[in-house]
Amino acid sequence: MKSLGILRTALVASTMLFAGQSYAKTLVYCSEASPETFNPMIGTADSTMDAAAKTIFNRLVEFKPGTTEVGPALAEKWDVSEDGKVYTFHLRKGVKFHANEKFTPTREFNADDVLYTFDRQRNADNPYHKLANAAYEYFNALGMGAMIDKIEKVDDYTVRFTLNAPNVTFLPGIALDYLSILSAEQTEKMVAAGTPELIDQMPVGTGPFMLQAYQQDAQIRYAANKDYWNGAPKIDTLVFAITPEPTIRVERIKADECQVAAPPPAAAAAELKGDPNITVHNLEGQNIGVLGFNVEHQPLGDVRVRTALAKAVNRDAIIESVYQGAGAVAGSVVPPAQIGAVKDAGIDYDPEGAKALLKEAGHEADLSVKLWAMPVSRPYNPNARRMAEMIQADWAAVGVKSEIVTFEWGEYLARTAKGEHDAFLLGGSSDNGDPDNMLSYLLSCDGVAGGSNRARWCNQDFEKLLTDGRVSADPARRAEIYKQAQAILKAEVPLAPIAHSVVSIPVRNSVVNYVLDPFGRQNFAGVDITE
């Protein structure tokens, strides 16, 4: 992305220097895409969160490795009021922010950084709210702004959050990557120096690794943070070798050019399982790949047209060709491992039914749609171009013309967030294992304004169910609420759920203490590597 150009220029010399050095312990991860930014609060892609949130930053609370259980992080403990509305966080002392060539911190992490991180996203009057023209997709889509009544600094190491109502999604919600705690001091100094772009290009966090060099679409290098509050990483250098082509990732991990790789094609995963030097970790049931419809672009505002386009798609054929069997036809946007998930999206393959609906809607032969396809392989959609071509052929069979459109990954996300598309391919992996996460991010009314709801569909009955689900603490009641929400989606079809995939992560046996993240993210803070 253009916004990262300064970082690439500034660090190219150090990147070349790295090439001539050797390190005691270096781990290379073959990632699938460049990050959109190095600021988690304005990013959305898993590739951004892996490259920024999990390496450079921490949250107030974090999921314990390999689980969906929330544990301490920058807050070492917290208290909750009897009415469930007030959370008081007691912050960890002695935590140091990173330094770089443009910024050296003069103080340690404290409550000011927490207030800045949250207030910049929730308060339009915050002096830094409009930096980078940020939309804060996650913060808006997940209703965090409406959830919080006020945030108060009790003292330098105590912060109190008061909610508008009890909310069972609050604590796991603030463990999400987009609420990584940024340095208020860095922002103040970079803005004062007239270089606010460096906040997102040359970040300083409190996390296990410090960013050292970045070359777009090539490589990211990090050095271990020897002062890390949770113990210095065992590896000295972490490298993200950006490798969009899945088959090349397979060759690189087989050749030990990388020790961990983003998901390979299903056939290659089966092959890698036979390699005695590699262990393939599998994760099921926590993601969704979708075909979405921008309801603001006519005639996609007509539910009959959306339903017809969804019914024209042979999802079983897509599972076989695109997912190569490592996935299942999706019954809902809600992943099957989560409470309340349903199994019938109401869009089974029915070309004749699709033709009848198009005729009824007055578009028997004149419909033309631009279908936007992601340029990268993602766990929830391993080959979007191939999927788009299959959908294009299915639509042609019912008389619908379509043109496949794509852009560079960051631009694709930015343009679809603005609603420039007709139909689109996207999806996501759950951030916390709760159905509210996926439903709110992809389909909430707040998400329309924030850009995460790329269908741009807003339904007040659906919105009320989201609110009810956040308030109820009874799992059975929440499951019923989410079933009702999915019934609305089945009737309205703003998105056509395509598949839930099996995510395979190959790891060489030289890597020690690798823990598979239940949400498919990469966290190398605790890993070691043998010689």
Coordinates of C-alpha atoms in Angstrom, one line a residue:
M1 CA 0.0 0.0 0.0
K2 CA 1.2 3.6 -0.6
S3 CA 1.0 4.4 3.1
L4 CA 3.8 2.0 3.8
G5 CA 6.2 3.5 1.2
I6 CA 8.1 5.6 3.7
L7 CA 8.8 2.6 5.9
R8 CA 10.1 0.6 3.0
T9 CA 12.4 3.4 1.9
A10 CA 13.7 4.2 5.4
L11 CA 14.5 0.6 6.2
V12 CA 15.8 -0.7 2.9
A13 CA 19.4 -0.2 4.0
S14 CA 18.9 -2.2 7.2
T15 CA 17.1 -4.9 5.2
M16 CA 20.2 -5.3 3.0
L17 CA 22.3 -5.3 6.2
F18 CA 20.3 -8.2 7.6
A19 CA 21.0 -10.3 4.5
G20 CA 24.7 -10.4 5.4
Q21 CA 24.2 -11.2 9.1
S22 CA 23.6 -14.5 10.8
Y23 CA 21.4 -15.1 13.8
A24 CA 21.5 -17.6 16.6
K25 CA 17.9 -18.5 16.1
T26 CA 15.8 -17.4 13.1
L27 CA 12.3 -18.6 12.4
V28 CA 10.8 -18.0 9.0
Y29 CA 7.0 -18.0 8.5
C30 CA 5.7 -18.2 4.9
S31 CA 2.8 -15.8 5.1
E32 CA 0.1 -15.4 2.4
A33 CA -0.1 -11.6 2.0
S34 CA 1.3 -8.2 2.9
P35 CA -0.3 -6.4 5.8
E36 CA -2.6 -3.5 5.0
T37 CA -0.9 -1.5 7.7
F38 CA 1.0 -2.1 11.0
N39 CA -1.7 -0.5 13.1
P40 CA -4.3 -3.1 14.2
M41 CA -7.0 -0.6 15.0
I42 CA -7.3 0.4 11.3
G43 CA -6.7 -3.1 9.8
T44 CA -9.1 -5.9 9.1
A45 CA -7.2 -8.8 7.4
D46 CA -5.8 -11.8 9.2
S47 CA -2.5 -11.0 7.5
T48 CA -2.4 -7.6 9.2
M49 CA -3.2 -9.1 12.6
D50 CA -0.6 -11.8 12.3
A51 CA 2.1 -9.2 11.1
A52 CA 1.2 -6.5 13.6
A53 CA -1.1 -7.4 16.5
K54 CA 0.4 -10.8 17.4
T55 CA 4.0 -9.7 17.0
I56 CA 4.3 -6.0 17.9
F57 CA 1.4 -5.4 20.3
N58 CA -0.6 -6.6 23.3
R59 CA -4.1 -6.1 24.5
L60 CA -5.5 -5.4 27.9
V61 CA -6.6 -9.1 28.1
E62 CA -5.7 -11.9 25.7
F63 CA -6.8 -15.4 24.9
K64 CA -4.7 -18.0 26.6
P65 CA -2.6 -19.8 23.9
G66 CA -4.6 -22.4 22.1
T67 CA -7.8 -21.6 23.9
T68 CA -10.8 -19.3 23.8
E69 CA -10.3 -18.4 27.5
V70 CA -9.6 -14.8 28.4
G71 CA -6.5 -14.2 30.6
P72 CA -4.4 -11.3 31.8
A73 CA -2.1 -9.4 29.6
L74 CA -1.4 -5.6 30.0
A75 CA -4.1 -5.7 32.6
E76 CA -2.8 -8.2 35.2
K77 CA -6.3 -8.4 36.9
W78 CA -9.8 -6.9 36.8
D79 CA -12.9 -6.5 38.9
V80 CA -16.5 -6.6 37.7
S81 CA -19.4 -4.9 39.5
E82 CA -22.3 -6.9 40.8
D83 CA -24.6 -5.4 38.1
G84 CA -22.1 -6.5 35.4
K85 CA -21.7 -2.9 34.0
V86 CA -18.4 -1.7 35.5
Y87 CA -15.1 -3.3 34.7
T88 CA -12.0 -2.0 36.6
F89 CA -8.7 -3.0 35.1
H90 CA -5.5 -3.0 37.1
L91 CA -2.6 -2.5 34.7
R92 CA 0.7 -4.2 34.7
K93 CA 3.7 -2.0 35.9
G94 CA 7.1 -1.9 34.3
V95 CA 6.0 -2.6 30.7
K96 CA 8.2 -0.9 28.2
F97 CA 7.3 0.3 24.7
H98 CA 9.6 -0.4 21.8
A99 CA 11.9 2.3 20.3
N100 CA 12.9 2.9 16.7
E101 CA 14.9 5.4 14.7
K102 CA 12.1 8.0 14.8
F103 CA 10.9 7.6 18.4
T104 CA 12.3 6.7 21.8
P105 CA 9.7 6.5 24.6
T106 CA 10.4 8.5 27.8
R107 CA 7.9 6.6 29.9
E108 CA 6.5 3.1 30.4
F109 CA 3.0 1.9 29.5
N110 CA 0.2 3.3 31.6
A111 CA -3.4 4.2 31.7
D112 CA -3.0 7.1 29.2
D113 CA -2.2 4.6 26.5
V114 CA -5.4 2.6 27.2
L115 CA -7.5 5.7 27.1
Y116 CA -5.9 6.9 23.9
T117 CA -6.4 3.5 22.1
F118 CA -10.1 3.3 23.0
D119 CA -10.9 7.0 22.7
R120 CA -9.3 7.5 19.3
Q121 CA -11.7 4.9 17.9
R122 CA -14.9 5.7 19.8
N123 CA -14.7 9.5 20.0
A124 CA -15.1 11.6 16.7
D125 CA -13.8 14.6 18.7
N126 CA -10.6 12.9 19.7
P127 CA -7.8 15.0 18.0
Y128 CA -6.3 11.7 16.5
H129 CA -9.6 10.1 15.4
K130 CA -9.2 11.2 11.8
L131 CA -5.6 10.2 11.3
A132 CA -5.1 8.1 8.2
N133 CA -8.8 8.6 7.3
A134 CA -9.4 5.6 9.5
A135 CA -12.9 3.9 9.4
Y136 CA -12.2 1.7 12.5
E137 CA -14.2 -1.1 10.9
Y138 CA -13.9 -3.6 13.8
F139 CA -14.7 -1.0 16.6
N140 CA -17.8 0.1 14.7
A141 CA -19.0 -3.2 13.4
L142 CA -18.9 -5.0 16.8
G143 CA -20.8 -2.2 18.6
M144 CA -18.0 -1.3 21.0
G145 CA -18.8 2.4 20.8
A146 CA -22.5 1.8 21.7
M147 CA -21.5 -0.7 24.4
I148 CA -19.3 1.7 26.4
D149 CA -20.8 4.6 28.3
K150 CA -17.5 6.0 29.7
I151 CA -13.9 5.2 30.3
E152 CA -12.1 6.7 33.3
K153 CA -8.5 6.9 34.4
V154 CA -8.6 6.2 38.1
D155 CA -4.9 6.5 38.4
D156 CA -1.8 5.8 36.2
Y157 CA -2.4 2.0 36.6
T158 CA -6.1 1.7 37.0
V159 CA -8.8 2.2 34.3
R160 CA -12.5 1.9 34.8
F161 CA -15.0 1.0 31.9
T162 CA -18.7 1.6 32.5
L163 CA -21.0 -0.1 30.1
N164 CA -24.5 1.1 29.1
A165 CA -25.8 -2.4 29.9
P166 CA -24.3 -5.7 31.0
N167 CA -22.7 -7.4 28.0
V168 CA -21.3 -10.9 27.8
T169 CA -19.3 -10.1 24.7
F170 CA -17.3 -7.2 26.4
L171 CA -14.4 -9.1 27.9
P172 CA -13.7 -11.4 25.0
G173 CA -14.3 -8.4 22.8
I174 CA -11.5 -6.3 24.2
A175 CA -9.2 -9.3 23.7
L176 CA -9.5 -8.9 19.9
D177 CA -6.5 -7.8 17.9
Y178 CA -7.9 -4.5 16.8
L179 CA -7.8 -3.3 20.4
S180 CA -4.0 -3.6 20.6
I181 CA -2.7 -0.9 22.9
L182 CA -0.8 1.8 21.1
S183 CA 1.6 4.4 22.5
A184 CA -0.1 7.7 23.2
E185 CA 3.3 9.3 23.5
Q186 CA 4.4 8.2 20.0
T187 CA 1.2 9.6 18.5
E188 CA 1.7 12.9 20.2
K189 CA 5.3 13.2 19.1
M190 CA 4.8 12.0 15.5
V191 CA 1.9 14.4 15.0
A192 CA 3.8 17.3 16.5
A193 CA 6.8 16.4 14.2
G194 CA 4.5 16.5 11.2
T195 CA 4.9 12.8 10.5
P196 CA 1.7 11.2 11.7
E197 CA 1.9 8.5 9.0
L198 CA 4.8 6.9 10.9
I199 CA 2.4 5.8 13.6
D200 CA 1.1 3.2 11.2
Q201 CA 4.3 2.6 9.3
M202 CA 6.9 2.4 12.1
P203 CA 4.9 1.2 15.1
V204 CA 6.0 0.8 18.7
G205 CA 4.2 -1.6 20.9
T206 CA 4.8 -3.7 24.0
G207 CA 4.8 -7.0 22.3
P208 CA 7.3 -9.8 21.9
F209 CA 8.9 -8.6 18.6
M210 CA 10.0 -5.2 17.3
L211 CA 9.6 -4.3 13.6
Q212 CA 12.9 -3.8 11.9
A213 CA 12.3 -3.9 8.1
Y214 CA 9.6 -4.3 5.6
Q215 CA 9.6 -4.8 1.8
Q216 CA 6.0 -5.0 0.5
D217 CA 5.1 -8.4 -1.1
A218 CA 8.5 -9.7 -0.1
Q219 CA 9.5 -9.8 3.5
I220 CA 9.0 -8.5 7.1
R221 CA 11.8 -8.8 9.7
Y222 CA 11.4 -8.5 13.4
A223 CA 13.9 -8.7 16.3
A224 CA 13.1 -10.2 19.6
N225 CA 12.1 -7.8 22.3
K226 CA 14.5 -8.7 25.0
D227 CA 12.6 -6.5 27.5
Y228 CA 9.3 -8.2 26.9
W229 CA 7.2 -8.2 30.0
N230 CA 6.2 -11.8 29.5
G231 CA 9.7 -13.1 29.0
A232 CA 12.0 -12.6 26.1
P233 CA 11.2 -14.8 23.0
K234 CA 13.4 -17.8 22.5
I235 CA 14.1 -16.9 18.9
D236 CA 16.2 -13.9 18.0
T237 CA 14.8 -13.0 14.6
L238 CA 11.3 -13.6 13.1
V239 CA 10.9 -13.3 9.4
F240 CA 7.6 -13.2 7.5
A241 CA 8.4 -14.4 3.9
I242 CA 5.4 -13.1 2.0
T243 CA 4.4 -15.9 -0.4
P244 CA 1.0 -15.4 -1.9
E245 CA 1.2 -18.5 -4.1
P246 CA 0.2 -21.6 -2.0
T247 CA 2.2 -24.1 -4.1
I248 CA 5.4 -22.0 -3.6
R249 CA 4.8 -22.0 0.2
V250 CA 4.6 -25.8 0.0
E251 CA 8.0 -26.0 -1.8
R252 CA 9.6 -23.6 0.7
I253 CA 8.5 -25.5 3.8
K254 CA 9.6 -28.8 2.3
A255 CA 13.0 -27.2 1.5
D256 CA 13.2 -25.8 5.1
E257 CA 13.3 -22.2 3.6
C258 CA 10.5 -21.5 6.1
Q259 CA 9.6 -23.5 9.2
V260 CA 5.9 -22.6 9.4
A261 CA 3.6 -21.8 6.5
A262 CA 0.1 -20.4 5.8
P263 CA -2.4 -23.0 4.7
P264 CA -1.5 -25.0 1.6
P265 CA -3.9 -26.5 -0.9
A266 CA -5.7 -29.5 0.4
A267 CA -3.9 -32.0 -1.8
A268 CA -0.5 -30.6 -0.7
A269 CA -1.6 -30.8 2.9
A270 CA -2.1 -34.5 2.5
E271 CA 1.3 -34.8 0.9
L272 CA 3.0 -32.8 3.7
K273 CA 1.5 -35.1 6.3
G274 CA 3.7 -37.9 4.8
D275 CA 6.8 -35.8 5.3
P276 CA 8.6 -37.1 8.4
N277 CA 10.1 -33.6 9.1
I278 CA 6.7 -31.8 9.1
T279 CA 3.6 -31.9 11.3
V280 CA 0.4 -30.6 9.8
H281 CA -2.0 -29.0 12.4
N282 CA -5.7 -28.9 11.5
L283 CA -8.4 -26.5 12.6
E284 CA -12.1 -27.0 11.8
G285 CA -15.3 -25.1 12.1
Q286 CA -14.3 -21.5 12.9
N287 CA -14.5 -19.7 9.5
I288 CA -16.8 -18.9 6.6
G289 CA -16.2 -18.1 3.0
V290 CA -19.1 -16.1 1.4
L291 CA -20.5 -14.6 -1.8
G292 CA -21.9 -11.3 -0.9
F293 CA -24.3 -8.9 -2.6
N294 CA -24.2 -5.1 -2.3
V295 CA -27.9 -4.3 -1.7
E296 CA -27.3 -0.6 -2.6
H297 CA -26.4 -1.6 -6.2
Q298 CA -29.6 -2.3 -8.1
P299 CA -31.1 -4.8 -8.8
L300 CA -29.3 -6.5 -6.0
G301 CA -31.6 -4.7 -3.6
D302 CA -34.3 -7.1 -4.7
V303 CA -34.2 -10.2 -2.5
R304 CA -35.5 -12.3 -5.5
V305 CA -32.4 -11.4 -7.5
R306 CA -30.1 -12.2 -4.6
T307 CA -31.8 -15.5 -3.9
A308 CA -31.6 -16.4 -7.6
L309 CA -27.9 -15.6 -7.8
A310 CA -27.3 -17.7 -4.7
K311 CA -29.4 -20.7 -5.9
A312 CA -27.6 -20.6 -9.3
V313 CA -24.2 -21.4 -7.6
N314 CA -23.2 -25.1 -7.3
R315 CA -21.6 -25.0 -3.9
D316 CA -20.8 -28.7 -3.9
A317 CA -18.8 -28.3 -7.1
I318 CA -16.9 -25.4 -5.4
I319 CA -16.1 -27.6 -2.4
E320 CA -14.6 -30.2 -4.7
S321 CA -12.7 -28.0 -7.0
V322 CA -11.6 -25.0 -4.8
Y323 CA -11.4 -26.6 -1.4
Q324 CA -10.5 -30.0 -2.8
G325 CA -12.5 -31.7 -0.1
A326 CA -11.0 -29.8 2.8
G327 CA -14.2 -28.0 3.6
A328 CA -18.0 -28.3 3.9
V329 CA -20.9 -26.5 2.3
A330 CA -21.9 -23.8 4.8
G331 CA -25.4 -23.8 6.3
S332 CA -24.9 -20.4 7.8
V333 CA -22.6 -17.4 8.3
V334 CA -22.1 -18.7 11.9
P335 CA -19.4 -21.4 11.9
P336 CA -20.6 -24.8 12.9
A337 CA -18.6 -25.1 16.1
Q338 CA -20.4 -22.1 17.6
I339 CA -23.7 -22.0 19.6
G340 CA -26.8 -21.6 17.6
A341 CA -25.3 -22.5 14.3
V342 CA -27.9 -23.7 11.7
K343 CA -27.3 -26.1 8.8
D344 CA -29.6 -24.9 6.1
A345 CA -28.9 -21.6 4.3
G346 CA -31.9 -22.1 2.0
I347 CA -29.9 -21.7 -1.1
D348 CA -29.4 -25.2 -2.4
Y349 CA -28.3 -25.5 -6.0
D350 CA -31.4 -24.9 -8.1
P351 CA -30.8 -23.4 -11.6
E352 CA -34.4 -23.7 -12.7
G353 CA -35.6 -22.0 -9.5
A354 CA -33.0 -19.3 -10.1
K355 CA -34.4 -18.7 -13.6
A356 CA -37.9 -18.5 -12.3
L357 CA -37.0 -15.9 -9.7
L358 CA -35.1 -13.8 -12.2
K359 CA -38.1 -13.9 -14.5
E360 CA -40.4 -12.9 -11.7
A361 CA -38.1 -10.0 -10.8
G362 CA -38.0 -8.8 -14.4
H363 CA -34.5 -9.8 -15.2
E364 CA -34.8 -12.9 -17.3
A365 CA -32.1 -11.9 -19.7
D366 CA -30.7 -8.5 -19.0
L367 CA -28.8 -8.9 -15.7
S368 CA -25.1 -8.0 -15.6
V369 CA -23.1 -8.2 -12.4
K370 CA -19.5 -7.3 -11.6
L371 CA -18.1 -10.0 -9.3
W372 CA -15.2 -9.0 -7.2
A373 CA -12.7 -11.7 -6.3
M374 CA -9.9 -11.5 -3.7
P375 CA -6.3 -11.6 -5.1
V376 CA -5.0 -13.7 -2.2
S377 CA -5.4 -17.2 -0.9
R378 CA -7.1 -17.1 2.5
P379 CA -8.0 -20.0 4.8
Y380 CA -11.7 -19.5 4.2
N381 CA -11.2 -19.2 0.5
P382 CA -8.1 -20.9 -0.9
N383 CA -8.6 -19.8 -4.5
A384 CA -11.0 -16.9 -5.0
R385 CA -10.2 -16.6 -8.7
R386 CA -11.2 -20.1 -9.4
M387 CA -14.3 -19.7 -7.3
A388 CA -15.2 -16.6 -9.2
E389 CA -14.8 -18.4 -12.5
M390 CA -17.1 -21.2 -11.4
I391 CA -19.7 -18.8 -10.2
Q392 CA -19.4 -16.8 -13.5
A393 CA -20.1 -20.1 -15.4
D394 CA -23.0 -21.0 -13.1
W395 CA -24.6 -17.5 -13.6
A396 CA -24.1 -17.7 -17.3
A397 CA -26.1 -20.9 -17.3
V398 CA -29.1 -19.0 -15.9
G399 CA -28.7 -16.0 -18.3
V400 CA -26.7 -13.7 -16.0
K401 CA -23.6 -12.0 -17.5
S402 CA -20.7 -11.2 -15.1
E403 CA -17.3 -9.7 -15.1
I404 CA -14.6 -10.7 -12.6
V405 CA -12.9 -7.7 -11.0
T406 CA -9.9 -7.8 -8.6
F407 CA -7.3 -5.4 -7.1
E408 CA -4.3 -5.6 -4.9
W409 CA -5.3 -7.0 -1.4
G410 CA -5.2 -3.7 0.5
E411 CA -7.0 -1.9 -2.3
Y412 CA -9.6 -4.7 -2.6
L413 CA -10.4 -4.3 1.1
A414 CA -10.5 -0.5 1.0
R415 CA -12.7 -0.4 -2.1
T416 CA -15.2 -3.0 -0.9
A417 CA -15.4 -1.2 2.4
K418 CA -16.5 1.9 0.5
G419 CA -19.2 -0.1 -1.4
E420 CA -17.8 0.2 -4.9
H421 CA -18.6 -3.5 -5.8
D422 CA -21.7 -5.4 -6.9
A423 CA -21.1 -8.9 -5.7
F424 CA -18.0 -9.9 -3.8
L425 CA -16.1 -12.8 -2.4
L426 CA -14.7 -12.6 1.1
G427 CA -15.2 -14.2 4.5
G428 CA -13.4 -14.4 7.7
S429 CA -12.2 -16.5 10.6
S430 CA -13.8 -16.0 14.0
D431 CA -11.9 -13.8 16.4
N432 CA -13.3 -15.2 19.7
G433 CA -15.5 -18.3 19.0
D434 CA -18.7 -16.3 19.7
P435 CA -21.5 -16.0 17.0
D436 CA -21.9 -12.3 17.7
N437 CA -18.4 -11.7 16.3
M438 CA -19.0 -12.9 12.8
L439 CA -22.7 -11.8 12.6
S440 CA -21.9 -8.3 13.9
Y441 CA -18.7 -7.8 11.8
L442 CA -20.2 -8.9 8.5
L443 CA -23.8 -7.8 8.9
S444 CA -24.5 -5.2 11.6
C445 CA -26.0 -1.8 10.8
D446 CA -22.9 -0.2 12.4
G447 CA -20.8 -2.2 10.0
V448 CA -22.4 -0.4 7.0
A449 CA -21.0 2.9 8.1
G450 CA -17.7 1.3 9.4
G451 CA -17.1 -0.6 6.1
S452 CA -17.1 -4.2 7.5
N453 CA -20.7 -4.9 6.3
R454 CA -19.8 -5.0 2.6
A455 CA -23.4 -6.2 1.8
R456 CA -24.5 -2.8 3.1
W457 CA -27.6 -4.5 4.4
C458 CA -29.3 -3.2 7.5
N459 CA -32.3 -4.9 9.1
Q460 CA -33.7 -3.6 12.4
D461 CA -35.2 -7.0 13.5
F462 CA -31.8 -8.6 12.9
E463 CA -30.1 -5.7 14.8
K464 CA -32.3 -6.2 17.8
L465 CA -31.4 -9.8 18.0
L466 CA -27.7 -8.9 18.0
T467 CA -28.4 -6.6 20.9
D468 CA -30.4 -9.3 22.8
G469 CA -27.6 -11.8 22.2
R470 CA -25.0 -9.5 23.7
V471 CA -27.1 -9.0 26.9
S472 CA -28.2 -12.5 27.7
A473 CA -25.8 -14.6 29.7
D474 CA -27.8 -17.9 29.2
P475 CA -26.1 -20.0 26.5
A476 CA -29.4 -21.7 25.6
R477 CA -31.2 -18.4 25.2
R478 CA -28.3 -17.0 23.2
A479 CA -28.4 -20.0 20.9
E480 CA -32.1 -19.4 20.2
I481 CA -31.5 -15.7 19.5
Y482 CA -28.8 -16.5 17.0
K483 CA -31.0 -19.1 15.3
Q484 CA -33.7 -16.4 14.9
A485 CA -31.0 -14.1 13.4
Q486 CA -30.0 -16.7 10.9
A487 CA -33.6 -17.3 9.9
I488 CA -33.7 -13.6 8.8
L489 CA -30.5 -14.1 6.8
K490 CA -32.0 -17.2 5.2
A491 CA -35.0 -15.1 4.1
E492 CA -33.0 -12.0 3.0
V493 CA -29.8 -13.5 1.6
P494 CA -27.5 -10.5 1.9
L495 CA -24.7 -13.1 1.8
A496 CA -24.6 -16.6 0.3
P497 CA -22.6 -18.8 2.7
I498 CA -20.3 -20.9 0.6
A499 CA -18.0 -23.0 2.8
H500 CA -16.5 -23.7 6.1
S501 CA -12.9 -24.8 5.5
V502 CA -10.5 -27.0 7.3
V503 CA -7.4 -24.9 8.0
S504 CA -4.1 -26.8 7.8
I505 CA -0.9 -25.2 9.1
P506 CA 2.3 -27.1 8.3
V507 CA 5.1 -26.8 10.9
R508 CA 8.6 -28.3 10.6
N509 CA 9.5 -30.5 13.5
S510 CA 12.5 -28.2 14.3
V511 CA 9.9 -25.8 15.7
V512 CA 9.2 -26.3 19.5
N513 CA 6.2 -25.1 21.5
Y514 CA 4.1 -24.2 18.4
V515 CA 0.5 -23.8 19.6
L516 CA -2.4 -23.9 17.0
D517 CA -4.5 -20.8 17.5
P518 CA -8.2 -21.7 17.6
F519 CA -9.0 -18.8 15.3
G520 CA -6.2 -19.5 12.8
R521 CA -3.9 -16.6 13.7
Q522 CA -0.1 -16.9 14.2
N523 CA 1.6 -16.1 17.5
F524 CA 5.3 -16.8 17.7
A525 CA 6.0 -15.3 21.2
G526 CA 6.5 -18.7 22.8
V527 CA 8.1 -20.8 20.1
D528 CA 11.6 -22.0 20.0
I529 CA 13.6 -23.7 17.2
T530 CA 16.2 -26.4 17.3
E531 CA 19.4 -26.2 15.3

